[in-house]
CSV table of C-alpha atoms in Angstrom, one decimal:
chain,number,residue,atom,x,y,z
A,1,MET,CA,90.6,61.5,113.3
A,2,LYS,CA,92.5,62.7,116.5
A,3,LYS,CA,96.0,62.2,115.1
A,4,THR,CA,95.1,64.2,111.8
A,5,LEU,CA,93.4,67.0,114.1
A,6,LEU,CA,96.7,67.4,115.9
A,7,ALA,CA,99.1,66.7,112.9
A,8,SER,CA,96.9,69.4,111.6
A,9,LEU,CA,97.8,72.1,114.8
A,10,ALA,CA,101.4,71.5,113.6
A,11,LEU,CA,100.5,72.9,110.7
A,12,LEU,CA,98.6,75.8,112.7
A,13,LEU,CA,102.4,77.2,113.5
A,14,GLY,CA,104.4,76.6,110.2
A,15,TRP,CA,105.6,73.5,113.1
A,16,GLY,CA,107.4,69.8,112.5
A,17,SER,CA,110.2,67.2,113.9
A,18,THR,CA,112.5,69.7,112.5
A,19,ALA,CA,113.5,73.3,113.2
A,20,PHE,CA,113.8,74.2,108.8
A,21,ALA,CA,111.3,76.7,108.1
A,22,GLN,CA,111.7,76.4,104.3
A,23,THR,CA,108.0,75.3,102.6
A,24,GLU,CA,105.9,76.7,99.2
A,25,VAL,CA,105.3,79.7,101.6
A,26,ASP,CA,108.5,81.0,101.9
A,27,ALA,CA,109.7,80.2,98.1
A,28,LEU,CA,106.5,82.4,97.3
A,29,ARG,CA,107.5,85.5,99.4
A,30,TYR,CA,110.6,85.9,97.5
A,31,SER,CA,109.0,85.3,94.0
A,32,GLN,CA,105.9,87.2,94.2
A,33,LEU,CA,107.5,91.0,93.5
A,34,GLY,CA,104.4,93.9,94.0
A,35,ILE,CA,104.3,97.7,92.6
A,36,SER,CA,107.4,99.3,92.0
A,37,GLY,CA,110.1,101.7,91.0
A,38,THR,CA,109.9,105.7,90.5
A,39,ALA,CA,106.6,107.5,91.4
A,40,ARG,CA,105.6,108.0,87.5
A,41,ILE,CA,105.9,103.8,87.3
A,42,GLN,CA,104.2,102.9,90.3
A,43,GLY,CA,101.1,105.9,89.4
A,44,MET,CA,100.4,103.9,86.5
A,45,GLY,CA,100.2,100.7,88.0
A,46,GLY,CA,104.0,99.3,87.3
A,47,ALA,CA,103.3,99.1,83.2
A,48,GLN,CA,106.5,100.3,81.8
A,49,THR,CA,107.8,97.7,79.9
A,50,ALA,CA,107.1,99.4,76.1
A,51,LEU,CA,107.8,103.2,77.6
A,52,GLY,CA,111.7,103.2,78.2
A,53,ALA,CA,113.4,106.7,79.2
A,54,ASP,CA,112.9,105.7,82.6
A,55,ILE,CA,115.5,104.7,85.4
A,56,SER,CA,112.3,102.2,86.5
A,57,SER,CA,113.5,100.7,83.2
A,58,LEU,CA,116.7,98.2,84.8
A,59,SER,CA,114.6,96.5,86.7
A,60,GLY,CA,111.5,96.5,84.0
A,61,ASN,CA,112.4,96.4,81.0
A,62,PRO,CA,116.3,97.6,80.1
A,63,ALA,CA,115.9,98.0,76.7
A,64,GLY,CA,114.2,101.8,78.1
A,65,LEU,CA,117.4,102.8,78.8
A,66,GLY,CA,118.2,103.5,74.8
A,67,MET,CA,115.9,106.2,75.0
A,68,PHE,CA,117.4,108.3,77.7
A,69,ARG,CA,118.8,111.4,75.5
A,70,ARG,CA,120.0,112.6,78.6
A,71,SER,CA,121.7,111.9,82.1
A,72,GLU,CA,119.6,111.9,84.9
A,73,PHE,CA,119.7,111.2,88.7
A,74,THR,CA,116.4,110.5,91.2
A,75,ILE,CA,115.4,109.8,94.4
A,76,SER,CA,112.3,108.7,95.9
A,77,PRO,CA,111.4,108.2,99.3
A,78,GLY,CA,107.8,107.1,100.9
A,79,ILE,CA,106.1,106.4,103.1
A,80,GLN,CA,104.5,103.4,103.7
A,81,SER,CA,101.7,101.3,106.0
A,82,VAL,CA,99.9,97.6,106.2
A,83,ASN,CA,96.7,96.5,107.9
A,84,ASN,CA,95.5,93.7,108.2
A,85,ASN,CA,92.3,92.8,109.5
A,86,THR,CA,91.5,88.9,110.6
A,87,SER,CA,88.2,87.1,111.5
A,88,ILE,CA,88.3,83.7,112.7
A,89,LEU,CA,84.6,82.3,114.3
A,90,GLY,CA,83.1,85.1,114.7
A,91,GLU,CA,85.7,87.3,115.9
A,92,GLN,CA,88.1,90.3,114.3
A,93,ASN,CA,91.2,91.5,115.6
A,94,SER,CA,93.4,94.2,113.3
A,95,GLY,CA,96.7,95.0,113.2
A,96,SER,CA,99.2,97.6,111.7
A,97,ASN,CA,101.9,99.4,111.2
A,98,SER,CA,103.9,102.3,108.9
A,99,ASN,CA,107.5,102.6,107.7
A,100,PHE,CA,109.3,105.2,106.4
A,101,VAL,CA,110.7,103.4,103.0
A,102,PHE,CA,113.5,104.2,100.0
A,103,PRO,CA,111.4,102.4,97.5
A,104,GLN,CA,113.8,103.3,94.0
A,105,LEU,CA,117.2,105.2,94.2
A,106,GLY,CA,119.9,105.7,91.1
A,107,VAL,CA,121.4,107.4,88.3
A,108,VAL,CA,121.7,106.9,84.1
A,109,ILE,CA,124.9,108.4,82.3
A,110,SER,CA,123.8,109.0,78.7
A,111,ASN,CA,126.1,108.9,76.4
A,112,ARG,CA,123.9,109.7,72.8
A,113,LYS,CA,125.2,110.7,70.2
A,114,GLY,CA,124.2,114.3,68.2
A,115,ASP,CA,121.1,114.6,65.9
A,116,SER,CA,124.0,115.4,63.0
A,117,ASP,CA,125.4,112.6,63.6
A,118,ALA,CA,123.8,110.5,61.0
A,119,SER,CA,125.1,106.9,62.9
A,120,ASP,CA,122.3,103.8,62.6
A,121,TRP,CA,123.1,103.0,66.7
A,122,ARG,CA,123.0,106.6,68.2
A,123,GLY,CA,124.6,106.0,71.4
A,124,VAL,CA,124.8,104.4,74.7
A,125,THR,CA,122.9,104.4,78.0
A,126,PHE,CA,124.6,102.9,81.2
A,127,GLY,CA,122.6,103.3,85.0
A,128,ILE,CA,122.5,102.0,87.9
A,129,GLY,CA,119.9,101.6,90.7
A,130,PHE,CA,118.4,100.5,93.9
A,131,THR,CA,114.8,99.1,93.8
A,132,ARG,CA,113.0,98.1,96.9
A,133,LEU,CA,111.1,95.2,95.4
A,134,ASN,CA,109.1,93.5,98.9
A,135,ASN,CA,108.5,95.4,102.5
A,136,PHE,CA,107.8,92.3,104.9
A,137,ASN,CA,107.3,94.7,107.7
A,138,GLU,CA,103.7,93.6,109.6
A,139,ASN,CA,101.7,92.4,112.1
A,140,TYR,CA,101.2,89.3,110.5
A,141,THR,CA,98.3,87.9,112.4
A,142,SER,CA,96.4,87.6,115.7
A,143,TYR,CA,93.6,85.5,116.6
A,144,ARG,CA,92.4,84.0,119.6
A,145,THR,CA,89.7,80.5,119.8
A,146,GLN,CA,88.7,78.9,122.6
A,147,SER,CA,88.7,74.8,122.0
A,148,GLY,CA,86.5,72.8,122.8
A,149,GLU,CA,86.4,70.2,125.5
A,150,PHE,CA,87.9,67.4,123.5
A,151,ASP,CA,89.1,69.2,120.8
A,152,PRO,CA,93.3,68.2,121.0
A,153,THR,CA,95.2,71.1,121.5
A,154,ILE,CA,99.1,72.4,121.5
A,155,VAL,CA,100.3,69.2,124.6
A,156,GLU,CA,98.2,66.7,122.5
A,157,TYR,CA,100.1,67.5,119.0
A,158,PHE,CA,103.3,67.7,121.2
A,159,ALA,CA,102.8,64.2,123.1
A,160,ASP,CA,101.1,62.5,120.0
A,161,LEU,CA,104.5,63.6,118.4
A,162,ALA,CA,106.9,62.0,120.9
A,163,PHE,CA,104.6,58.5,120.4
A,164,GLN,CA,105.1,58.6,116.4
A,165,ASN,CA,108.3,59.5,117.0
A,166,ASN,CA,109.2,56.4,119.4
A,167,ARG,CA,110.4,58.4,121.7
A,168,THR,CA,111.6,57.3,125.8
A,169,ARG,CA,112.4,58.9,128.8
A,170,ALA,CA,116.0,57.9,128.3
A,171,SER,CA,116.3,59.3,124.8
A,172,LEU,CA,114.2,62.0,125.9
A,173,ASP,CA,116.5,62.3,128.8
A,174,GLN,CA,119.7,62.5,127.1
A,175,GLU,CA,118.7,65.2,124.7
A,176,PHE,CA,117.8,67.2,128.0
A,177,ASP,CA,121.2,67.1,129.3
A,178,ALA,CA,123.2,66.9,125.7
A,179,GLY,CA,121.1,69.6,124.8
A,180,ILE,CA,117.3,69.7,123.3
A,181,THR,CA,117.0,69.6,119.6
A,182,THR,CA,113.7,68.8,118.8
A,183,LEU,CA,110.0,69.8,119.6
A,184,GLU,CA,109.2,66.7,121.8
A,185,GLY,CA,112.5,67.3,123.5
A,186,LEU,CA,111.5,71.2,124.2
A,187,ALA,CA,108.1,69.8,125.2
A,188,TYR,CA,109.3,67.3,127.8
A,189,GLY,CA,112.3,69.8,129.5
A,190,GLY,CA,109.0,71.8,129.7
A,191,TYR,CA,106.9,68.8,131.9
A,192,LEU,CA,104.0,69.3,129.6
A,193,PHE,CA,104.4,65.2,128.6
A,194,ASP,CA,106.2,62.5,131.3
A,195,VAL,CA,107.2,59.0,129.9
A,196,ASP,CA,106.5,55.9,131.7
A,197,ASP,CA,109.0,52.6,131.5
A,198,ASP,CA,107.0,51.6,129.3
A,199,SER,CA,106.6,54.2,126.1
A,200,VAL,CA,103.4,55.7,127.4
A,201,ILE,CA,103.0,59.1,126.9
A,202,PHE,CA,101.0,60.8,130.3
A,203,GLU,CA,100.5,64.3,129.2
A,204,VAL,CA,99.6,67.3,131.9
A,205,GLU,CA,96.3,67.1,133.2
A,206,ARG,CA,93.5,69.8,132.2
A,207,ILE,CA,89.8,69.5,132.1
A,208,GLY,CA,87.2,71.9,130.1
A,209,SER,CA,87.9,74.2,127.0
A,210,ILE,CA,91.5,75.3,126.3
A,211,THR,CA,92.1,79.6,125.5
A,212,GLN,CA,94.1,79.5,122.2
A,213,ARG,CA,96.2,82.7,121.1
A,214,GLU,CA,98.6,83.5,118.3
A,215,GLU,CA,100.5,86.4,116.8
A,216,VAL,CA,103.6,86.5,114.7
A,217,ARG,CA,105.3,89.6,113.9
A,218,ARG,CA,107.7,89.8,110.9
A,219,THR,CA,110.5,92.3,110.1
A,220,GLY,CA,112.5,92.3,106.4
A,221,SER,CA,112.3,93.8,102.9
A,222,GLN,CA,113.4,92.2,99.6
A,223,ASN,CA,115.8,94.8,97.4
A,224,GLN,CA,117.5,95.3,94.0
A,225,ILE,CA,120.3,96.8,92.7
A,226,ASP,CA,120.7,96.7,88.9
A,227,ILE,CA,123.2,97.7,86.8
A,228,GLY,CA,122.2,98.2,83.0
A,229,VAL,CA,123.2,99.2,79.9
A,230,GLY,CA,120.8,100.1,76.3
A,231,THR,CA,121.0,101.5,73.2
A,232,SER,CA,119.0,102.7,70.0
A,233,TYR,CA,118.8,101.6,66.5
A,234,LYS,CA,117.3,104.7,64.7
A,235,ASP,CA,115.3,105.2,67.4
A,236,ARG,CA,113.3,102.7,66.0
A,237,LEU,CA,114.7,99.6,68.1
A,238,TYR,CA,116.2,99.8,71.6
A,239,ILE,CA,117.9,97.1,73.3
A,240,GLY,CA,119.2,96.4,76.6
A,241,ALA,CA,120.2,94.1,79.8
A,242,SER,CA,120.4,94.5,83.3
A,243,LEU,CA,122.0,92.4,86.0
A,244,GLY,CA,120.5,92.3,89.2
A,245,ILE,CA,122.1,91.5,92.9
A,246,VAL,CA,118.7,91.1,95.3
A,247,THR,CA,119.2,90.9,98.6
A,248,ALA,CA,117.1,89.8,101.4
A,249,ASP,CA,116.3,90.1,105.0
A,250,PHE,CA,112.9,88.7,106.8
A,251,LYS,CA,112.9,87.8,110.7
A,252,GLU,CA,109.5,86.7,112.1
A,253,GLU,CA,108.9,85.5,115.8
A,254,LYS,CA,105.3,83.4,116.6
A,255,ILE,CA,104.8,83.7,120.3
A,256,TYR,CA,101.5,81.2,120.6
A,257,THR,CA,99.7,80.7,124.2
A,258,GLU,CA,97.1,78.5,125.6
A,259,ALA,CA,95.0,78.7,128.8
A,260,GLU,CA,93.7,76.4,131.2
A,261,GLY,CA,90.0,77.1,132.1
A,262,ASP,CA,89.4,75.0,135.1
A,263,ALA,CA,91.6,76.4,138.4
A,264,SER,CA,91.2,73.0,139.8
A,265,THR,CA,93.7,71.5,137.6
A,266,PRO,CA,97.6,71.9,138.2
A,267,PHE,CA,98.5,73.7,135.1
A,268,THR,CA,97.8,77.1,134.5
A,269,SER,CA,99.3,77.9,130.9
A,270,LEU,CA,102.0,78.0,128.5
A,271,GLU,CA,103.7,80.1,126.5
A,272,TYR,CA,105.6,78.6,122.6
A,273,VAL,CA,107.8,81.2,121.1
A,274,ASP,CA,109.5,80.6,118.2
A,275,GLU,CA,112.3,82.7,116.4
A,276,PHE,CA,113.4,82.4,113.2
A,277,SER,CA,115.1,85.1,110.6
A,278,THR,CA,116.8,84.8,107.3
A,279,SER,CA,119.5,86.4,105.6
A,280,GLY,CA,120.2,86.2,101.6
A,281,ALA,CA,121.7,87.3,98.1
A,282,GLY,CA,120.7,86.6,94.7
A,283,VAL,CA,121.3,87.5,91.0
A,284,ASN,CA,119.4,87.4,87.9
A,285,LEU,CA,119.8,88.5,84.4
A,286,LYS,CA,117.1,90.6,82.4
A,287,VAL,CA,117.4,91.5,78.6
A,288,GLY,CA,115.0,94.0,76.8
A,289,LEU,CA,113.6,95.1,73.6
A,290,ILE,CA,111.5,97.9,72.6
A,291,ALA,CA,110.1,98.7,69.3
A,292,ARG,CA,108.7,102.1,67.7
A,293,PRO,CA,107.5,101.0,64.5
A,294,ILE,CA,105.4,103.8,64.1
A,295,ASP,CA,105.9,107.5,66.2
A,296,ALA,CA,102.7,106.6,68.4
A,297,LEU,CA,102.9,102.8,69.0
A,298,ARG,CA,105.7,101.1,71.1
A,299,LEU,CA,105.7,97.6,71.6
A,300,GLY,CA,107.9,96.1,74.4
A,301,VAL,CA,109.1,92.4,75.4
A,302,SER,CA,111.9,91.5,78.5
A,303,ILE,CA,112.9,88.3,79.8
A,304,GLN,CA,114.3,87.8,83.3
A,305,THR,CA,116.3,84.7,84.2
A,306,PRO,CA,115.4,82.9,87.7
A,307,THR,CA,117.2,84.3,90.7
A,308,ALA,CA,119.6,82.0,92.3
A,309,TYR,CA,119.6,82.7,95.8
A,310,THR,CA,121.8,81.5,98.5
A,311,PHE,CA,120.0,82.2,102.4
A,312,ASP,CA,121.7,81.8,106.1
A,313,ASP,CA,118.7,80.8,108.4
A,314,ASP,CA,119.1,81.3,112.7
A,315,TYR,CA,116.2,79.9,114.8
A,316,GLN,CA,115.7,79.0,118.2
A,317,ARG,CA,112.3,77.4,120.0
A,318,ARG,CA,111.7,77.9,123.7
A,319,ILE,CA,108.6,76.8,125.6
A,320,ALA,CA,107.4,78.3,129.5
A,321,THR,CA,104.7,76.3,130.9
A,322,THR,CA,103.1,77.7,134.4
A,323,PHE,CA,101.3,75.7,137.0
A,324,ASN,CA,100.1,76.9,140.2
A,325,ASP,CA,103.0,75.9,142.0
A,326,GLY,CA,105.6,77.9,139.6
A,327,VAL,CA,107.1,78.1,136.4
A,328,GLU,CA,108.8,75.9,134.6
A,329,THR,CA,111.3,77.1,131.1
A,330,ALA,CA,113.1,75.2,128.2
A,331,ALA,CA,114.5,76.0,125.3
A,332,GLU,CA,116.3,74.5,122.0
A,333,VAL,CA,119.7,74.6,121.3
A,334,PRO,CA,120.5,78.0,118.7
A,335,GLY,CA,119.9,76.2,115.4
A,336,GLN,CA,121.9,77.6,111.6
A,337,PHE,CA,121.2,75.9,108.2
A,338,SER,CA,122.6,77.4,104.6
A,339,TYR,CA,120.7,76.6,101.6
A,340,ARG,CA,119.7,77.5,98.5
A,341,LEU,CA,116.6,79.1,96.4
A,342,VAL,CA,115.7,79.3,93.0
A,343,THR,CA,112.8,82.0,91.6
A,344,PRO,CA,110.7,81.6,89.0
A,345,PHE,CA,111.3,83.2,85.4
A,346,ARG,CA,109.8,85.5,84.2
A,347,ALA,CA,108.3,86.8,80.8
A,348,THR,CA,106.6,90.3,79.7
A,349,GLY,CA,104.9,91.5,77.1
A,350,GLY,CA,104.4,95.5,76.5
A,351,VAL,CA,102.2,98.1,74.4
A,352,ALA,CA,102.4,102.0,74.9
A,353,TYR,CA,100.1,103.9,72.6
A,354,PHE,CA,100.2,107.7,72.5
A,355,ILE,CA,97.9,110.0,71.9
A,356,GLY,CA,99.7,113.1,70.3
A,357,LYS,CA,101.2,115.2,72.9
A,358,TYR,CA,98.1,114.7,75.3
A,359,GLY,CA,99.5,111.6,77.0
A,360,PHE,CA,99.1,107.9,77.0
A,361,ILE,CA,97.9,104.3,77.5
A,362,THR,CA,100.1,101.2,77.8
A,363,ALA,CA,99.6,97.7,79.1
A,364,ASP,CA,101.6,94.8,80.6
A,365,VAL,CA,101.2,90.8,80.5
A,366,GLU,CA,103.4,88.9,82.5
A,367,PHE,CA,103.7,85.1,82.8
A,368,VAL,CA,105.2,83.3,85.9
A,369,ASN,CA,105.9,79.8,86.6
A,370,TYR,CA,105.5,79.5,90.4
A,371,GLY,CA,105.8,75.9,90.2
A,372,SER,CA,109.2,76.1,89.1
A,373,ALA,CA,110.6,76.9,92.4
A,374,LYS,CA,113.3,74.9,93.1
A,375,TYR,CA,115.3,74.3,97.0
A,376,ARG,CA,118.7,73.0,97.5
A,377,GLU,CA,120.9,71.9,99.5
A,378,ASP,CA,123.8,74.4,99.6
A,379,ASP,CA,126.9,72.5,99.0
A,380,ASP,CA,128.3,71.5,102.3
A,381,PHE,CA,124.9,70.2,103.2
A,382,SER,CA,125.5,66.2,102.2
A,383,SER,CA,122.1,64.9,103.2
A,384,GLY,CA,121.1,64.7,99.2
A,385,GLY,CA,117.5,65.0,98.4
A,386,PHE,CA,116.5,66.7,102.1
A,387,PHE,CA,114.4,69.2,99.5
A,388,ASP,CA,112.7,66.6,97.7
A,389,ASP,CA,109.2,66.6,99.2
A,390,ILE,CA,109.0,70.3,99.6
A,391,ASN,CA,110.1,71.0,96.0
A,392,ASP,CA,107.1,68.1,95.2
A,393,GLY,CA,104.7,70.4,96.9
A,394,ILE,CA,105.8,73.3,95.0
A,395,SER,CA,105.3,72.1,91.4
A,396,ASP,CA,102.0,70.7,93.2
A,397,ASN,CA,100.1,73.1,94.8
A,398,ASN,CA,102.0,76.0,92.2
A,399,ASN,CA,100.8,77.3,89.0
A,400,SER,CA,101.8,79.5,86.1
A,401,VAL,CA,99.9,82.7,86.1
A,402,VAL,CA,99.3,85.8,83.8
A,403,ASN,CA,100.1,89.0,86.0
A,404,TYR,CA,98.9,92.3,84.3
A,405,LYS,CA,99.1,96.3,84.7
A,406,ILE,CA,97.3,99.1,82.7
A,407,GLY,CA,97.8,102.5,83.1
A,408,ALA,CA,97.6,106.2,81.3
A,409,GLU,CA,99.3,109.4,81.6
A,410,ALA,CA,97.2,113.0,80.6
A,411,ARG,CA,99.6,115.7,80.2
A,412,TYR,CA,99.1,119.6,80.0
A,413,GLU,CA,102.1,121.7,79.9
A,414,VAL,CA,104.4,121.2,82.6
A,415,PHE,CA,101.8,119.1,84.1
A,416,ARG,CA,101.2,114.9,84.3
A,417,LEU,CA,98.0,113.3,86.0
A,418,ARG,CA,98.2,109.5,85.9
A,419,ALA,CA,96.0,106.4,87.3
A,420,GLY,CA,96.7,102.5,87.2
A,421,TYR,CA,95.7,98.9,88.0
A,422,ALA,CA,97.4,96.0,88.4
A,423,TYR,CA,96.2,92.3,89.3
A,424,ASN,CA,98.6,89.3,90.6
A,425,ALA,CA,97.0,86.5,90.1
A,426,ASP,CA,96.4,83.5,92.9
A,427,PRO,CA,99.7,81.5,92.6
A,428,GLU,CA,98.7,78.7,94.6
A,429,GLY,CA,95.2,78.5,91.8
A,430,GLY,CA,92.9,77.9,94.6
A,431,SER,CA,93.7,74.5,94.9
A,432,SER,CA,93.3,72.9,98.3
A,433,TYR,CA,94.4,72.8,101.5
A,434,ASP,CA,97.9,70.2,101.0
A,435,ALA,CA,98.5,69.0,104.8
A,436,GLY,CA,102.2,67.9,104.3
A,437,PHE,CA,102.9,71.0,103.2
A,438,ILE,CA,100.5,74.2,103.1
A,439,ASN,CA,98.4,75.8,106.1
A,440,TYR,CA,98.8,79.3,104.6
A,441,LYS,CA,97.3,80.1,100.7
A,442,TYR,CA,97.9,83.4,99.4
A,443,GLY,CA,94.8,85.0,97.4
A,444,ALA,CA,95.0,87.3,94.3
A,445,THR,CA,96.6,91.0,94.7
A,446,GLN,CA,94.9,94.1,93.6
A,447,ASN,CA,96.8,97.0,93.2
A,448,TYR,CA,95.2,100.6,92.4
A,449,THR,CA,97.1,103.4,91.8
A,450,PHE,CA,97.3,107.4,91.1
A,451,GLY,CA,100.3,110.1,90.2
A,452,ALA,CA,101.1,113.5,89.6
A,453,GLY,CA,104.1,115.4,88.5
A,454,VAL,CA,105.5,118.6,87.0
A,455,ARG,CA,107.9,118.2,84.0
A,456,LEU,CA,110.4,121.5,83.9
A,457,GLN,CA,113.4,121.3,81.7
A,458,ASN,CA,116.1,120.2,84.3
A,459,PHE,CA,114.1,119.1,87.2
A,460,TYR,CA,111.1,117.2,87.8
A,461,VAL,CA,108.9,115.9,90.8
A,462,ASP,CA,106.6,112.9,90.5
A,463,ALA,CA,104.1,111.7,93.2
A,464,ALA,CA,101.9,108.0,93.7
A,465,TYR,CA,99.3,106.6,95.9
A,466,VAL,CA,99.1,102.7,95.8
A,467,HIS,CA,96.6,100.7,97.4
A,468,THR,CA,97.2,97.0,97.7
A,469,GLN,CA,94.2,94.5,98.9
A,470,GLN,CA,94.9,91.2,99.4
A,471,ASP,CA,92.8,88.3,100.6
A,472,SER,CA,94.3,85.2,102.2
A,473,ASP,CA,93.1,82.3,103.8
A,474,TYR,CA,94.7,80.3,107.0
A,475,ALA,CA,94.0,77.4,108.6
A,476,PRO,CA,94.3,76.4,112.2
A,477,PHE,CA,92.5,73.3,111.8
A,478,VAL,CA,92.2,70.7,108.9
A,479,SER,CA,91.0,67.5,109.6
A,480,GLY,CA,89.4,65.3,106.9
A,481,THR,CA,90.1,64.2,103.8
A,482,ASP,CA,88.7,67.9,101.9
A,483,TYR,CA,91.2,70.8,102.4
A,484,SER,CA,89.4,73.1,100.5
A,485,PRO,CA,88.8,76.5,101.8
A,486,TYR,CA,84.9,75.6,100.8
A,487,ALA,CA,84.6,72.3,102.5
A,488,LEU,CA,86.1,74.0,105.9
A,489,LYS,CA,83.7,77.1,105.8
A,490,SER,CA,81.1,74.9,105.6
A,491,SER,CA,81.6,72.6,108.2
A,492,GLY,CA,82.2,74.8,110.6
A,493,GLU,CA,86.2,74.3,111.7
A,494,PRO,CA,88.3,77.2,112.4
A,495,LEU,CA,89.3,79.3,109.4
A,496,LEU,CA,91.5,82.6,109.5
A,497,ASN,CA,90.8,84.9,107.1
A,498,ILE,CA,93.4,87.8,106.5
A,499,ASP,CA,92.2,90.7,104.5
A,500,LYS,CA,95.5,92.4,104.0
A,501,LYS,CA,95.4,96.7,102.8
A,502,GLN,CA,98.6,98.5,102.3
A,503,ASN,CA,99.2,102.0,101.2
A,504,SER,CA,102.2,103.8,99.9
A,505,VAL,CA,102.4,107.2,99.4
A,506,VAL,CA,105.8,107.6,96.9
A,507,LEU,CA,107.6,111.2,95.6
A,508,THR,CA,110.4,110.9,93.0
A,509,VAL,CA,112.2,113.6,92.6
A,510,GLY,CA,114.8,114.2,89.3
A,511,VAL,CA,117.5,115.8,88.1
A,512,ASN,CA,118.9,116.2,84.4
A,513,PHE,CA,122.4,116.9,83.6
């Protein structure tokens, strides 16, 4: 039982015997997409597959480019705030931050034929646009717990890891001299345990409860540049395609501390810092069509190929141990790692119904198989099969889901009023925690949106407000064989709940020419 708890403590921090950070959680980070596009589209919950004539069609359904009758330039600045409320064992904490963002920027060039031209094909529209897919800036979580007298702590975990890996004093001394590359080597360098000639692990002396605290800070974003083309056949069938070039950058700093509650022991406290950053780029292709069988009805469909990414990671870990007679520090040799990630295929269908000149209602459904994401070794990484276990975990724990969006726009002369709702299903489907892979569980995401705008002959302004909320669970200690959130809550073991609320205000200014 003790070793199970110790291994679970490692999951709390995302730690293991290697420094590589690729997990199912990382794959989901780049596979889930939020509400994006112009303020007009965001104000309607992101539902746009059957609409068209908006520059957001580049990243939604490129067939919508075929509906443009004039060229257009748009720019969309905004403000985004994130608030995370966490609770664990009755203690509640919160963290928040706000950022100025640019969710969208782009231009379309329409070469539509005049009404006097009797050609069936009505011309071609080209477009290029920038879209922010995700914003990773947040104080992810902060919590403080008090361990019981016999509960495992990170010191026992380090010592147990050394025991499991059959580390001797000679091997640890050699690693210390050559450069620290393992967690047990880092703890040994910080004087958290010692090894005698018979490979028996001696831990630092501690008595009573230990105060444990962790804070995680994240920054970064995921952005896409789309280059697309669309055309119209008899103004009844619209076809388009776009190439998406995606960039992602992500930084995370974890600070974990433990403090002794009894002043009689030499050990006072420790601070463990894990710094991780990654940058990557990928490419995907999107194709779509929109049919207009009657003037009041539009039907749309689009598919997006998997996005093939290449990532480069940088990481370093360090520890500082405070004793009553001084401080001991140790640092891992900085590391780098390159790999590939393929995110899931996406298919979306939509419908829009126009109520004369008074507006319309529209809805989308999207199919995504989160279990199809795959990690792959980079060409110059020779350990074939390195990601096999991780990919198996992705396939076993992540599900196929159907997401949906619904929105409406009311019109009165030049004025527009919009509202929408979007639901992204739980990518893990409420599955149990897997002690080998998962310590963080995404929940379903709900988006409530509102918007308004003014449309003039050659100029328009739209504004949108998007409120996003998501409840997630983070299991710092997982014991036994039942890893379901219900079992953890009913057994009284620590289970950190994260109530994330994100608010965005976006303004789009567009010029027709």
